[in-house]
Coordinates of C-alpha atoms in Angstrom, one line a residue:
Chain A
X25 CA -67.2 27.9 -31.0
X26 CA -66.3 26.4 -34.4
X27 CA -68.5 27.9 -36.8
X28 CA -69.7 24.6 -38.6
X29 CA -71.7 24.3 -34.9
X30 CA -73.8 27.4 -35.5
X31 CA -74.2 26.4 -38.5
X32 CA -75.8 23.2 -37.4
X33 CA -77.3 24.5 -34.3
X34 CA -79.6 27.4 -36.3
X35 CA -81.0 24.4 -38.6
X36 CA -81.9 22.3 -36.0
X37 CA -83.5 24.8 -34.3
X38 CA -85.3 26.3 -37.4
X39 CA -86.0 22.3 -37.3
X40 CA -87.3 21.7 -33.9
X41 CA -90.0 25.1 -34.1
X42 CA -91.9 23.9 -36.7
X43 CA -92.9 20.8 -34.7
X44 CA -94.8 20.7 -31.3
X45 CA -92.3 20.6 -28.8
X46 CA -92.7 17.2 -26.2
X47 CA -91.1 18.3 -23.6
X48 CA -91.3 21.7 -22.2
X49 CA -89.9 23.8 -19.7
X50 CA -90.4 27.8 -19.0
X51 CA -88.7 29.4 -16.5
X52 CA -88.8 26.3 -13.6
X53 CA -87.5 26.6 -10.4
X54 CA -87.3 23.7 -7.0
X55 CA -86.2 25.0 -3.6
X56 CA -85.8 22.1 -1.6
X57 CA -86.6 22.4 2.2
X58 CA -83.8 21.5 4.5
X59 CA -83.1 21.1 7.9
X60 CA -79.4 23.7 6.5
X61 CA -81.9 26.0 4.9
X62 CA -83.8 25.9 1.4
X63 CA -81.6 24.7 -1.4
X64 CA -82.6 26.2 -4.8
X65 CA -81.8 22.6 -7.0
X66 CA -83.7 24.7 -10.2
X67 CA -82.6 27.6 -10.7
X68 CA -85.1 29.1 -14.5
X69 CA -84.3 26.0 -16.3
X70 CA -85.6 26.5 -19.1
X71 CA -85.4 24.1 -22.7
X72 CA -87.8 22.4 -25.7
X73 CA -87.1 18.8 -27.3
X74 CA -89.0 17.7 -29.0
X75 CA -89.5 14.5 -30.8
X76 CA -86.7 11.6 -31.4
X77 CA -84.1 14.0 -30.0
X78 CA -81.5 12.4 -28.5
X79 CA -80.4 14.8 -25.3
X80 CA -78.0 14.7 -22.3
X81 CA -78.4 16.6 -19.2
X82 CA -74.2 16.9 -18.2
X83 CA -72.5 18.2 -15.3
X84 CA -71.2 17.7 -12.0
X85 CA -73.4 16.8 -9.0
X86 CA -75.5 18.8 -7.9
X87 CA -76.0 20.5 -10.8
X88 CA -80.1 19.6 -10.7
X89 CA -79.6 16.7 -13.8
X90 CA -81.1 14.1 -12.1
X91 CA -83.9 16.7 -10.3
X92 CA -84.7 17.5 -13.1
X93 CA -85.8 14.5 -15.0
X94 CA -87.6 13.7 -11.3
X95 CA -89.7 16.8 -12.7
X96 CA -90.4 15.5 -16.0
X97 CA -91.3 12.0 -13.9
X98 CA -93.7 14.0 -11.7
X99 CA -91.1 12.3 -9.4
X100 CA -90.7 16.2 -8.0
X101 CA -93.2 19.4 -8.1
X102 CA -90.9 22.0 -9.7
X103 CA -91.8 25.4 -6.9
X104 CA -92.2 27.5 -9.4
X105 CA -92.5 27.9 -13.7
X106 CA -93.7 26.0 -16.5
X107 CA -93.5 22.0 -17.5
X108 CA -95.6 20.3 -19.6
X109 CA -95.0 16.1 -21.1
X110 CA -96.7 16.0 -24.5
X111 CA -98.9 18.7 -23.5
X112 CA -99.8 18.1 -20.2
X113 CA -98.4 18.1 -16.4
X114 CA -96.0 15.9 -15.7
X115 CA -98.4 13.4 -13.6
X116 CA -101.6 13.3 -15.7
X117 CA -98.3 12.8 -18.0
X118 CA -97.7 10.2 -16.1
X119 CA -100.6 8.7 -15.9
X120 CA -101.4 8.2 -20.1
X121 CA -97.9 6.1 -19.9
X122 CA -95.4 9.1 -21.5
X123 CA -92.0 7.9 -20.5
X124 CA -90.6 4.6 -19.2
X125 CA -87.7 5.9 -16.5
X126 CA -84.3 4.1 -16.0
X127 CA -82.3 4.5 -12.8
X128 CA -78.3 3.4 -12.6
X129 CA -79.6 0.5 -10.6
X130 CA -80.8 -2.1 -13.0
X131 CA -83.9 -2.2 -9.9
X132 CA -84.9 -5.9 -10.8
X133 CA -87.0 -8.2 -8.4
X134 CA -83.9 -10.5 -7.5
X135 CA -87.7 -12.5 -7.2
X136 CA -89.2 -12.0 -10.5
X137 CA -86.9 -13.9 -12.9
X138 CA -86.2 -11.2 -16.1
X139 CA -89.1 -11.8 -18.0
X140 CA -91.0 -11.7 -14.6
X141 CA -89.8 -8.0 -14.1
X142 CA -90.8 -7.0 -17.1
X143 CA -94.3 -7.8 -17.3
X144 CA -94.4 -6.1 -13.6
X145 CA -95.1 -3.3 -15.5
X146 CA -98.3 -4.7 -17.7
X147 CA -99.1 -6.4 -15.1
X148 CA -99.5 -3.7 -12.9
X149 CA -101.1 -0.9 -16.3
X150 CA -104.0 -4.1 -16.6
X151 CA -103.0 -5.3 -20.2
X152 CA -103.7 -8.8 -20.7
X153 CA -101.9 -11.7 -20.2
X154 CA -101.3 -12.8 -24.0
X155 CA -100.4 -9.2 -25.1
X156 CA -98.1 -9.2 -22.1
X157 CA -96.3 -12.1 -23.3
X158 CA -96.1 -11.1 -26.6
X159 CA -95.0 -7.5 -25.4
X160 CA -91.7 -9.2 -22.9
X161 CA -90.7 -11.4 -25.8
X162 CA -91.3 -7.9 -28.3
X163 CA -88.8 -5.9 -25.6
X164 CA -86.2 -9.0 -24.7
X165 CA -84.5 -9.5 -28.6
X166 CA -85.1 -5.8 -28.9
X167 CA -81.9 -5.4 -26.0
X168 CA -81.1 -8.3 -27.1
X169 CA -82.2 -10.5 -24.2
X170 CA -84.1 -13.2 -26.2
X171 CA -83.9 -17.0 -24.0
X172 CA -83.0 -15.3 -20.9
X173 CA -86.5 -14.4 -19.8
X174 CA -86.4 -17.8 -18.0
X175 CA -83.2 -16.3 -15.8
X176 CA -83.3 -14.4 -12.6
X177 CA -81.5 -11.4 -11.9
X178 CA -78.2 -12.9 -10.2
X179 CA -77.8 -15.3 -13.0
X180 CA -77.5 -12.6 -15.1
X181 CA -74.0 -8.9 -15.3
X182 CA -74.3 -6.1 -14.9
X183 CA -74.8 -5.4 -18.4
X184 CA -77.4 -7.8 -19.1
X185 CA -79.4 -6.4 -16.1
X186 CA -78.8 -3.0 -17.2
X187 CA -80.5 -4.4 -20.9
X188 CA -83.8 -6.0 -19.1
X189 CA -84.6 -3.1 -16.9
X190 CA -84.4 -0.7 -20.5
X191 CA -86.8 -3.5 -21.6
X192 CA -88.6 -3.0 -18.3
X193 CA -89.3 0.2 -19.8
X194 CA -89.9 0.0 -22.9
X195 CA -92.6 -2.9 -22.4
X196 CA -95.3 0.0 -22.8
X197 CA -94.6 1.7 -25.4
X198 CA -94.5 5.2 -23.3
X199 CA -92.9 6.9 -26.9
X200 CA -90.6 9.2 -24.3
X201 CA -87.3 7.1 -22.5
X202 CA -85.8 8.6 -19.4
X203 CA -82.2 7.4 -18.3
X204 CA -80.4 8.9 -15.3
X205 CA -76.8 7.7 -15.7
X206 CA -77.8 4.0 -16.8
X207 CA -74.7 2.9 -17.2
X208 CA -73.2 4.8 -14.8
X209 CA -72.0 1.5 -12.2
X210 CA -70.2 -0.5 -15.4
X211 CA -66.8 -0.8 -16.2
X212 CA -65.8 1.0 -19.5
X213 CA -66.3 -2.1 -21.9
X214 CA -69.3 -2.3 -21.4
X215 CA -70.1 0.8 -21.5
X216 CA -69.4 1.4 -24.8
X217 CA -71.0 -1.6 -26.4
X218 CA -73.9 -0.2 -24.6
X219 CA -74.5 3.1 -25.5
X220 CA -73.8 1.6 -28.8
X221 CA -76.1 -0.9 -28.5
X222 CA -79.1 1.7 -27.4
X223 CA -78.3 4.3 -30.1
X224 CA -79.2 1.4 -32.3
X225 CA -82.3 1.0 -30.4
X226 CA -82.7 4.6 -30.3
X227 CA -82.9 5.4 -33.9
X228 CA -84.6 1.9 -34.2
X229 CA -87.7 2.8 -31.5
X230 CA -87.5 6.7 -32.3
X231 CA -88.0 7.1 -28.5
X232 CA -87.5 10.4 -26.7
X233 CA -85.0 9.9 -25.3
X234 CA -83.4 12.4 -22.4
X235 CA -80.8 10.5 -20.5
X236 CA -78.6 12.3 -17.5
X237 CA -74.6 11.0 -17.3
X238 CA -71.2 11.9 -15.9
X239 CA -69.3 11.4 -18.8
X240 CA -68.1 14.0 -21.3
X241 CA -68.2 11.0 -24.4
X242 CA -70.9 9.0 -23.8
X243 CA -73.3 12.4 -23.9
X244 CA -71.5 13.9 -27.2
X245 CA -71.7 10.5 -28.8
X246 CA -75.5 9.6 -28.1
X247 CA -76.8 12.9 -28.9
X248 CA -78.6 14.7 -30.8
X249 CA -78.5 18.3 -28.1
X250 CA -76.8 18.1 -24.9
X251 CA -77.8 20.1 -22.3
X252 CA -74.6 21.4 -20.0
X253 CA -76.0 22.6 -16.6
X254 CA -73.8 23.6 -12.9
X255 CA -74.4 22.7 -9.8
X256 CA -75.5 26.0 -7.1
X257 CA -78.5 26.9 -8.3
X258 CA -78.7 23.8 -10.6
X259 CA -79.3 25.9 -13.6
X260 CA -78.3 25.6 -18.0
X261 CA -75.0 26.9 -19.1
X262 CA -75.0 25.9 -22.5
X263 CA -77.2 24.6 -25.2
X264 CA -75.4 22.4 -27.6
X265 CA -77.1 21.1 -30.6
X266 CA -75.1 18.4 -31.7
X267 CA -73.5 18.6 -35.2
X268 CA -73.2 14.8 -35.4
X269 CA -74.7 12.0 -37.8
X270 CA -77.7 10.3 -36.6
X271 CA -75.9 7.2 -38.1
X272 CA -72.5 6.9 -36.1
X273 CA -69.9 4.5 -35.7
X274 CA -67.7 4.6 -32.2
X275 CA -64.6 5.1 -34.1
X276 CA -66.8 8.6 -34.8
X277 CA -65.4 9.8 -31.3
X278 CA -62.0 10.1 -33.2
X279 CA -62.9 12.5 -36.3
X280 CA -62.1 16.8 -36.0
X281 CA -66.5 17.6 -35.5
X282 CA -66.9 14.8 -32.1
X283 CA -63.9 16.7 -30.8
X284 CA -64.8 19.6 -31.2
X285 CA -68.5 19.0 -29.9
X286 CA -66.6 18.0 -26.3
X287 CA -64.1 21.0 -26.3
X288 CA -67.3 22.9 -26.1
X289 CA -69.2 20.8 -23.7
X290 CA -65.7 20.9 -21.9
X291 CA -65.4 25.0 -21.9
X292 CA -69.7 24.7 -20.6
X293 CA -68.9 23.4 -17.6
X294 CA -65.7 25.2 -16.7
X295 CA -68.0 27.9 -17.4
X296 CA -70.1 26.5 -14.8
X297 CA -67.9 26.0 -12.1
X298 CA -65.9 29.6 -13.4
X299 CA -68.7 31.9 -12.7
X300 CA -69.9 30.1 -8.4
Chain B
X197 CA -73.2 -31.1 8.2
X198 CA -70.0 -33.8 9.0
X199 CA -67.8 -30.2 10.1
X200 CA -71.3 -29.5 13.1
X201 CA -71.4 -32.8 14.0
X202 CA -68.0 -33.2 16.3
X203 CA -68.4 -29.3 17.7
X204 CA -72.0 -30.2 18.8
X205 CA -71.2 -33.6 20.4
X206 CA -68.1 -32.1 22.1
X207 CA -70.5 -28.8 23.8
X208 CA -73.3 -31.8 25.2
X209 CA -70.5 -34.3 25.8
X210 CA -69.2 -31.3 27.9
X211 CA -72.7 -29.8 29.7
X212 CA -73.5 -33.8 30.7
X213 CA -69.8 -34.1 32.4
X214 CA -70.7 -30.9 34.4
X215 CA -74.6 -32.7 35.0
X216 CA -73.1 -35.2 36.0
X217 CA -70.3 -33.2 38.7
X218 CA -72.7 -31.0 39.8
X219 CA -75.4 -33.8 40.7
X220 CA -73.3 -34.8 43.4
X221 CA -73.1 -31.6 45.7
X222 CA -77.0 -31.4 45.1
X223 CA -77.7 -34.7 46.7
X224 CA -75.4 -35.0 49.2
X225 CA -77.6 -33.7 52.1
X226 CA -80.4 -36.4 50.7
X227 CA -78.0 -39.4 50.3
X228 CA -75.9 -38.8 53.3
X229 CA -79.5 -38.5 56.1
X230 CA -80.3 -41.5 53.8
X231 CA -77.4 -43.3 54.4
X232 CA -77.1 -42.2 58.4
X233 CA -80.8 -43.8 58.7
X234 CA -79.3 -47.4 56.6
X235 CA -77.0 -47.7 59.6
X236 CA -73.7 -45.9 57.6
X237 CA -71.3 -44.5 59.1
X238 CA -71.4 -40.3 58.1
X239 CA -68.9 -37.9 57.9
X240 CA -70.5 -34.2 59.5
X241 CA -71.8 -34.6 62.7
X242 CA -76.1 -34.9 62.8
X243 CA -78.3 -33.4 59.7
X244 CA -78.6 -29.8 62.0
X245 CA -74.8 -30.6 62.6
X246 CA -74.3 -30.8 58.6
X247 CA -76.5 -28.2 57.0
X248 CA -73.2 -25.9 58.5
X249 CA -70.5 -28.2 56.1
X250 CA -70.6 -26.8 52.5
X251 CA -71.8 -29.6 49.9
X252 CA -69.0 -30.1 49.2
X253 CA -66.2 -30.6 51.8
X254 CA -69.1 -33.5 52.6
X255 CA -69.0 -34.8 49.2
X256 CA -64.7 -35.3 49.9
X257 CA -65.3 -36.4 53.4
X258 CA -67.5 -39.1 52.1
X259 CA -66.2 -40.2 49.0
X260 CA -67.8 -43.7 49.4
X261 CA -71.0 -42.8 49.6
X262 CA -71.6 -40.0 47.0
X263 CA -71.9 -42.1 44.3
X264 CA -75.3 -42.7 45.5
X265 CA -76.8 -38.2 44.3
X266 CA -77.0 -40.5 40.5
X267 CA -79.2 -43.4 41.7
X268 CA -81.6 -41.5 44.3
X269 CA -85.9 -41.8 43.8
X270 CA -85.8 -38.4 44.3
X271 CA -83.0 -36.3 43.5
X272 CA -82.9 -32.8 43.9
X273 CA -81.0 -32.7 40.9
X274 CA -82.0 -36.1 38.9
X275 CA -78.6 -37.1 36.9
X276 CA -78.9 -36.9 33.1
X277 CA -79.7 -40.4 33.0
X278 CA -82.0 -40.7 35.1
X279 CA -83.7 -38.2 33.1
X280 CA -83.6 -39.7 29.9
X281 CA -85.0 -43.1 31.7
X282 CA -88.1 -41.1 32.2
X283 CA -88.2 -39.3 29.3
X284 CA -87.8 -42.7 27.2
X285 CA -90.8 -43.9 30.3
X286 CA -92.9 -41.4 29.7
X287 CA -92.9 -41.0 26.0
X288 CA -92.7 -44.9 24.5
X289 CA -91.4 -47.5 27.6
X290 CA -94.8 -47.3 29.4
X291 CA -96.9 -45.1 27.4
X292 CA -96.7 -46.9 24.5
X293 CA -96.2 -50.2 25.3
X294 CA -97.2 -50.9 29.3
X295 CA -99.8 -51.4 31.3
X296 CA -101.9 -48.4 30.8
X297 CA -99.6 -48.3 27.1
X298 CA -101.5 -46.4 24.3
X299 CA -101.0 -50.2 22.3
X300 CA -103.1 -51.8 25.1
X301 CA -106.1 -49.6 25.6
X302 CA -105.6 -48.1 21.8
X303 CA -105.0 -43.9 24.0
X304 CA -103.1 -42.2 25.7
X305 CA -102.9 -41.9 29.8
X306 CA -102.3 -38.7 31.2
X307 CA -99.4 -39.4 32.1
X308 CA -97.9 -39.7 28.2
X309 CA -95.6 -37.0 28.1
X310 CA -97.2 -37.3 23.5
X311 CA -100.7 -36.5 25.2
X312 CA -99.0 -33.5 27.2
X313 CA -97.2 -32.3 24.1
X314 CA -99.8 -33.1 21.8
X315 CA -101.8 -30.4 23.8
X316 CA -99.9 -28.4 24.1
X317 CA -98.7 -28.2 19.8
X318 CA -102.2 -27.8 19.1
X319 CA -102.8 -24.1 21.7
X320 CA -99.6 -23.6 20.3
X321 CA -100.1 -23.5 16.8
X322 CA -103.6 -21.8 17.3
X323 CA -101.7 -19.1 19.1
X324 CA -98.8 -19.1 16.9
X325 CA -101.5 -18.0 13.2
X326 CA -103.7 -15.6 15.1
X327 CA -100.6 -13.9 16.6
X328 CA -98.1 -14.3 13.7
X329 CA -101.7 -12.9 11.3
X330 CA -101.8 -9.8 14.0
X331 CA -98.8 -9.1 13.6
X332 CA -98.5 -8.8 9.7
X333 CA -102.0 -6.4 10.4
X334 CA -100.1 -4.4 12.5
X335 CA -97.0 -4.1 10.6
X336 CA -99.2 -3.3 7.3
X337 CA -101.4 -0.4 9.0
X338 CA -98.2 0.9 10.4
X339 CA -96.5 1.1 7.3
X340 CA -99.2 2.5 4.9
X341 CA -100.8 4.7 8.1
X342 CA -98.7 7.3 10.4
X343 CA -101.0 7.8 12.5
X344 CA -100.6 4.2 13.3
X345 CA -97.0 4.4 12.6
X346 CA -96.7 6.9 15.4
X347 CA -99.1 5.4 17.9
X348 CA -99.4 1.1 18.1
X349 CA -95.0 0.5 18.2
X350 CA -94.9 2.0 21.6
X351 CA -98.1 0.2 23.1
X352 CA -96.4 -3.4 21.2
X353 CA -93.5 -2.3 22.8
X354 CA -95.1 -1.4 26.3
X355 CA -96.7 -4.4 25.8
X356 CA -93.8 -7.2 26.4
X357 CA -92.7 -4.8 29.2
X358 CA -95.5 -6.8 31.6
X359 CA -94.6 -10.1 32.5
X360 CA -96.1 -12.2 30.3
X361 CA -96.4 -14.8 34.1
X362 CA -98.3 -11.9 36.1
X363 CA -100.1 -11.5 33.1
X364 CA -101.6 -15.4 32.4
X365 CA -104.1 -15.8 34.8
X366 CA -105.7 -12.5 34.3
X367 CA -106.5 -13.5 30.7
X368 CA -107.2 -17.5 32.0
X369 CA -110.0 -15.8 34.4
X370 CA -111.1 -13.0 32.4
X371 CA -111.9 -15.3 29.9
X372 CA -113.3 -17.7 32.0
X373 CA -115.5 -15.9 33.5
X374 CA -117.1 -14.5 29.7
X375 CA -117.1 -18.6 29.0
X376 CA -114.3 -19.2 27.1
X377 CA -112.2 -22.1 28.3
X378 CA -109.9 -25.1 26.7
X379 CA -107.7 -24.3 24.6
X380 CA -108.2 -20.9 23.1
X381 CA -107.6 -18.8 26.9
X382 CA -104.0 -20.0 26.1
X383 CA -103.8 -20.6 22.4
X384 CA -104.4 -15.5 23.1
X385 CA -101.7 -15.6 25.5
X386 CA -99.3 -17.0 23.4
X387 CA -100.3 -14.3 20.7
X388 CA -99.6 -12.2 22.6
X389 CA -96.1 -13.1 23.1
X390 CA -96.0 -14.3 18.8
X391 CA -96.9 -11.1 18.2
X392 CA -94.5 -8.4 19.0
X393 CA -91.5 -9.5 16.4
X394 CA -93.4 -10.5 13.7
X395 CA -94.7 -6.6 14.2
X396 CA -90.9 -5.8 14.5
X397 CA -89.3 -7.7 11.7
X398 CA -92.4 -6.9 9.2
X399 CA -92.4 -3.8 9.8
X400 CA -88.1 -3.4 8.8
X401 CA -88.9 -5.9 5.8
X402 CA -91.9 -4.5 4.2
X403 CA -89.8 -1.1 4.3
X404 CA -87.2 -3.3 3.0
X405 CA -87.7 -1.8 -0.6
X406 CA -85.4 1.2 -1.7
X407 CA -86.9 4.5 -2.7
X408 CA -85.4 3.0 -6.0
X409 CA -87.5 0.9 -5.8
X410 CA -90.8 2.5 -4.8
X411 CA -90.3 5.6 -7.3
X412 CA -90.3 2.4 -9.7
X413 CA -93.7 2.1 -8.8
X414 CA -94.7 5.6 -8.6
X415 CA -93.7 5.9 -12.5
X416 CA -96.1 2.6 -13.5
X417 CA -98.9 4.5 -11.0
X418 CA -99.0 1.6 -9.2
X419 CA -101.7 2.1 -6.3
X420 CA -101.1 1.5 -2.3
X421 CA -101.9 -1.6 -2.3
X422 CA -100.0 -3.0 -5.9
X423 CA -96.9 -2.0 -4.1
X424 CA -97.6 -3.4 -1.3
X425 CA -98.6 -7.0 -2.6
X426 CA -95.7 -7.1 -5.5
X427 CA -93.1 -5.5 -3.9
X428 CA -93.7 -5.0 -0.4
X429 CA -95.1 -7.9 0.5
X430 CA -91.6 -10.6 -1.6
X431 CA -89.5 -8.5 0.3
X432 CA -90.5 -9.2 3.4
X433 CA -90.9 -12.8 2.9
X434 CA -86.4 -13.2 4.6
X435 CA -87.5 -11.0 7.1
X436 CA -91.2 -12.5 8.1
X437 CA -89.2 -15.6 8.5
X438 CA -86.6 -15.0 10.7
X439 CA -89.5 -13.3 12.5
X440 CA -91.7 -16.2 12.9
X441 CA -88.5 -18.6 13.7
X442 CA -88.7 -16.1 17.6
X443 CA -92.1 -16.5 17.1
X444 CA -93.2 -20.2 17.3
X445 CA -90.9 -19.7 19.8
X446 CA -92.3 -17.4 21.7
X447 CA -95.9 -19.1 21.5
X448 CA -94.4 -22.4 22.9
X449 CA -93.7 -20.3 26.0
X450 CA -96.7 -18.7 25.7
X451 CA -98.9 -21.5 25.6
X452 CA -97.1 -23.0 28.1
X453 CA -96.9 -20.6 31.2
X454 CA -100.4 -20.6 30.1
X455 CA -101.2 -24.6 31.3
X456 CA -99.5 -23.4 34.5
X457 CA -102.5 -22.0 36.2
X458 CA -105.2 -24.5 34.6
X459 CA -103.9 -27.7 35.0
X460 CA -105.6 -29.2 32.5
X461 CA -103.0 -31.0 30.8
X462 CA -100.0 -30.0 28.9
X463 CA -96.7 -29.7 29.4
X464 CA -96.5 -26.3 31.1
X465 CA -99.5 -28.5 34.2
X466 CA -96.9 -31.4 34.1
X467 CA -93.8 -29.5 35.3
X468 CA -96.4 -28.4 37.7
X469 CA -97.8 -31.1 39.1
X470 CA -93.5 -32.4 38.9
X471 CA -92.7 -29.5 41.3
X472 CA -96.2 -30.4 44.2
X473 CA -94.9 -34.1 44.4
X474 CA -91.5 -33.6 44.2
X475 CA -90.8 -35.1 41.1
X476 CA -87.8 -33.2 39.7
X477 CA -86.7 -36.2 37.1
X478 CA -91.2 -35.7 35.6
X479 CA -90.8 -32.0 35.5
X480 CA -86.7 -32.2 33.7
X481 CA -88.4 -35.2 31.1
X482 CA -91.4 -32.6 30.6
X483 CA -88.7 -29.6 30.2
X484 CA -86.7 -31.8 27.3
X485 CA -90.0 -32.6 25.9
X486 CA -90.6 -28.8 25.1
X487 CA -87.4 -28.3 24.2
X488 CA -87.5 -30.5 21.6
X489 CA -91.1 -29.9 20.7
X490 CA -89.5 -26.0 19.9
X491 CA -86.4 -27.7 18.3
X492 CA -88.7 -29.1 15.7
X493 CA -90.9 -26.0 15.3
X494 CA -88.3 -24.3 14.5
X495 CA -86.4 -26.6 12.7
X496 CA -90.4 -26.7 10.3
X497 CA -90.1 -22.2 10.0
X498 CA -86.3 -22.9 8.2
X499 CA -87.5 -26.0 6.2
X500 CA -90.3 -23.8 4.9
X501 CA -87.7 -20.7 4.7
X502 CA -85.6 -22.5 3.0
X503 CA -88.9 -23.7 0.7
X504 CA -90.5 -20.0 0.2
X505 CA -86.9 -18.5 -0.5
X506 CA -86.1 -21.5 -3.5
X507 CA -89.8 -21.0 -5.0
X508 CA -88.7 -17.5 -5.5
X509 CA -85.9 -18.0 -7.7
X510 CA -82.8 -17.5 -4.2
X511 CA -80.6 -18.6 -5.4
X512 CA -80.0 -22.3 -3.1

């Protein structure tokens, strides 16, 4: 651990104490009953996320990073422990449209145009038609897809489809964005560009973002906070508050600060493996 | 299109050749009996003796007489051109321009295959609509209700294991005793056959959306009805049309079977009447009419499918 990182960490810690946490997990456990017996997917996970943070979850498969995101989204229910989203239990938060969820695959409906896909949650939530159109236009511009509203998903590249799915998650103005390896299926060149765009999107919208990834550079480049997890049982091994400034050009990835954080993430991942 | 013409033509020609060849031994015994009656010299001894000889032997040893098997009045197996002639006569030749034809009388006679095809088509379409609707409703129930999921499918499978030929007369008799006659009993038999492929296809189609798409709906707090309308139903459309093509052909078969015991018009009635009076050409003509009707109906479904999928943005 660099002395530099620890002072910034201390600063960030004092900051987060002042604001009410958007996501607050205390001793969350989740056990799946499977045919081979119970599997502890999450063990004693405690985490607090404040408004406007960009939190990455990194770790090998089976470490529970996706499971934790699904708990926040009320797609899974913790076996024990306390988990609140905007001060509500996750199920209430979902009904209050607290978050937009972006999956690894874009999951656009092939029978709907891009605009139709983005409109889908708005239709379900009962927005008036004129407002649907206005919102679709706005988020299409936000993800730089203006003019593509009438195209069908198959007419767009994989990267553009994923941007459309981000636009869909943003359309109903949830203040939390949950992203489960959204760029995992894309090639590295597209991925780099989307990372840059996501960062600028985050800077403009100030949405609290939870981001699951396999990639150390991606996690370090994007995050204000990196949560390192390890498997069997899924648990948090390290929480790193990034010392990097919010303004991040792509070449920050060659800076010593960046490499120091990446090193600490790698150490955390290795430690998780040694303990097993 | 052009690439398919040649193979299709080759298969048709092969079938025609086989048919013409088969008509000779099939009809040889009657041909020889008639020739003997007319005073011709026949190889193979008397008629009872000829019964013990193989048909091919009779053909080979009576080479001059055998070709008459293609032009008999009442052949056991009519030759293709005889079927075509009968088909033409009972659709257009006699029945439109002939003495009792549509042009003279202003209506179709009960020997017109157009009239009979119309009767069959009506019951088929009604039965198909009932069957398809029942199939879709059952599938929706199976996907949304665990009790129905466990209970309906086995019964649906069992229903299809009962031979429809055995069941059809019972349905007609029971409905008749309740005062239901005419088109409806046939349509019900037709629906009985057509609902099954729709149930199977639609259950698969409604379950086609993957877990991620269902999770997405859940994150938007969509109700079951909204998930059905906006996700499951659109996703099931390709499966629906695949089943509808099978179902409409099954509907036609069901209607024809339903027409057999009733004998009030329809291609089924026409086929049975043909077999009563030994009019094999009439049976074959009705059979071809049914095949043409089935092909048209299946093609119609394919056309509807293409139009629907194009409207849903599927690349053409």
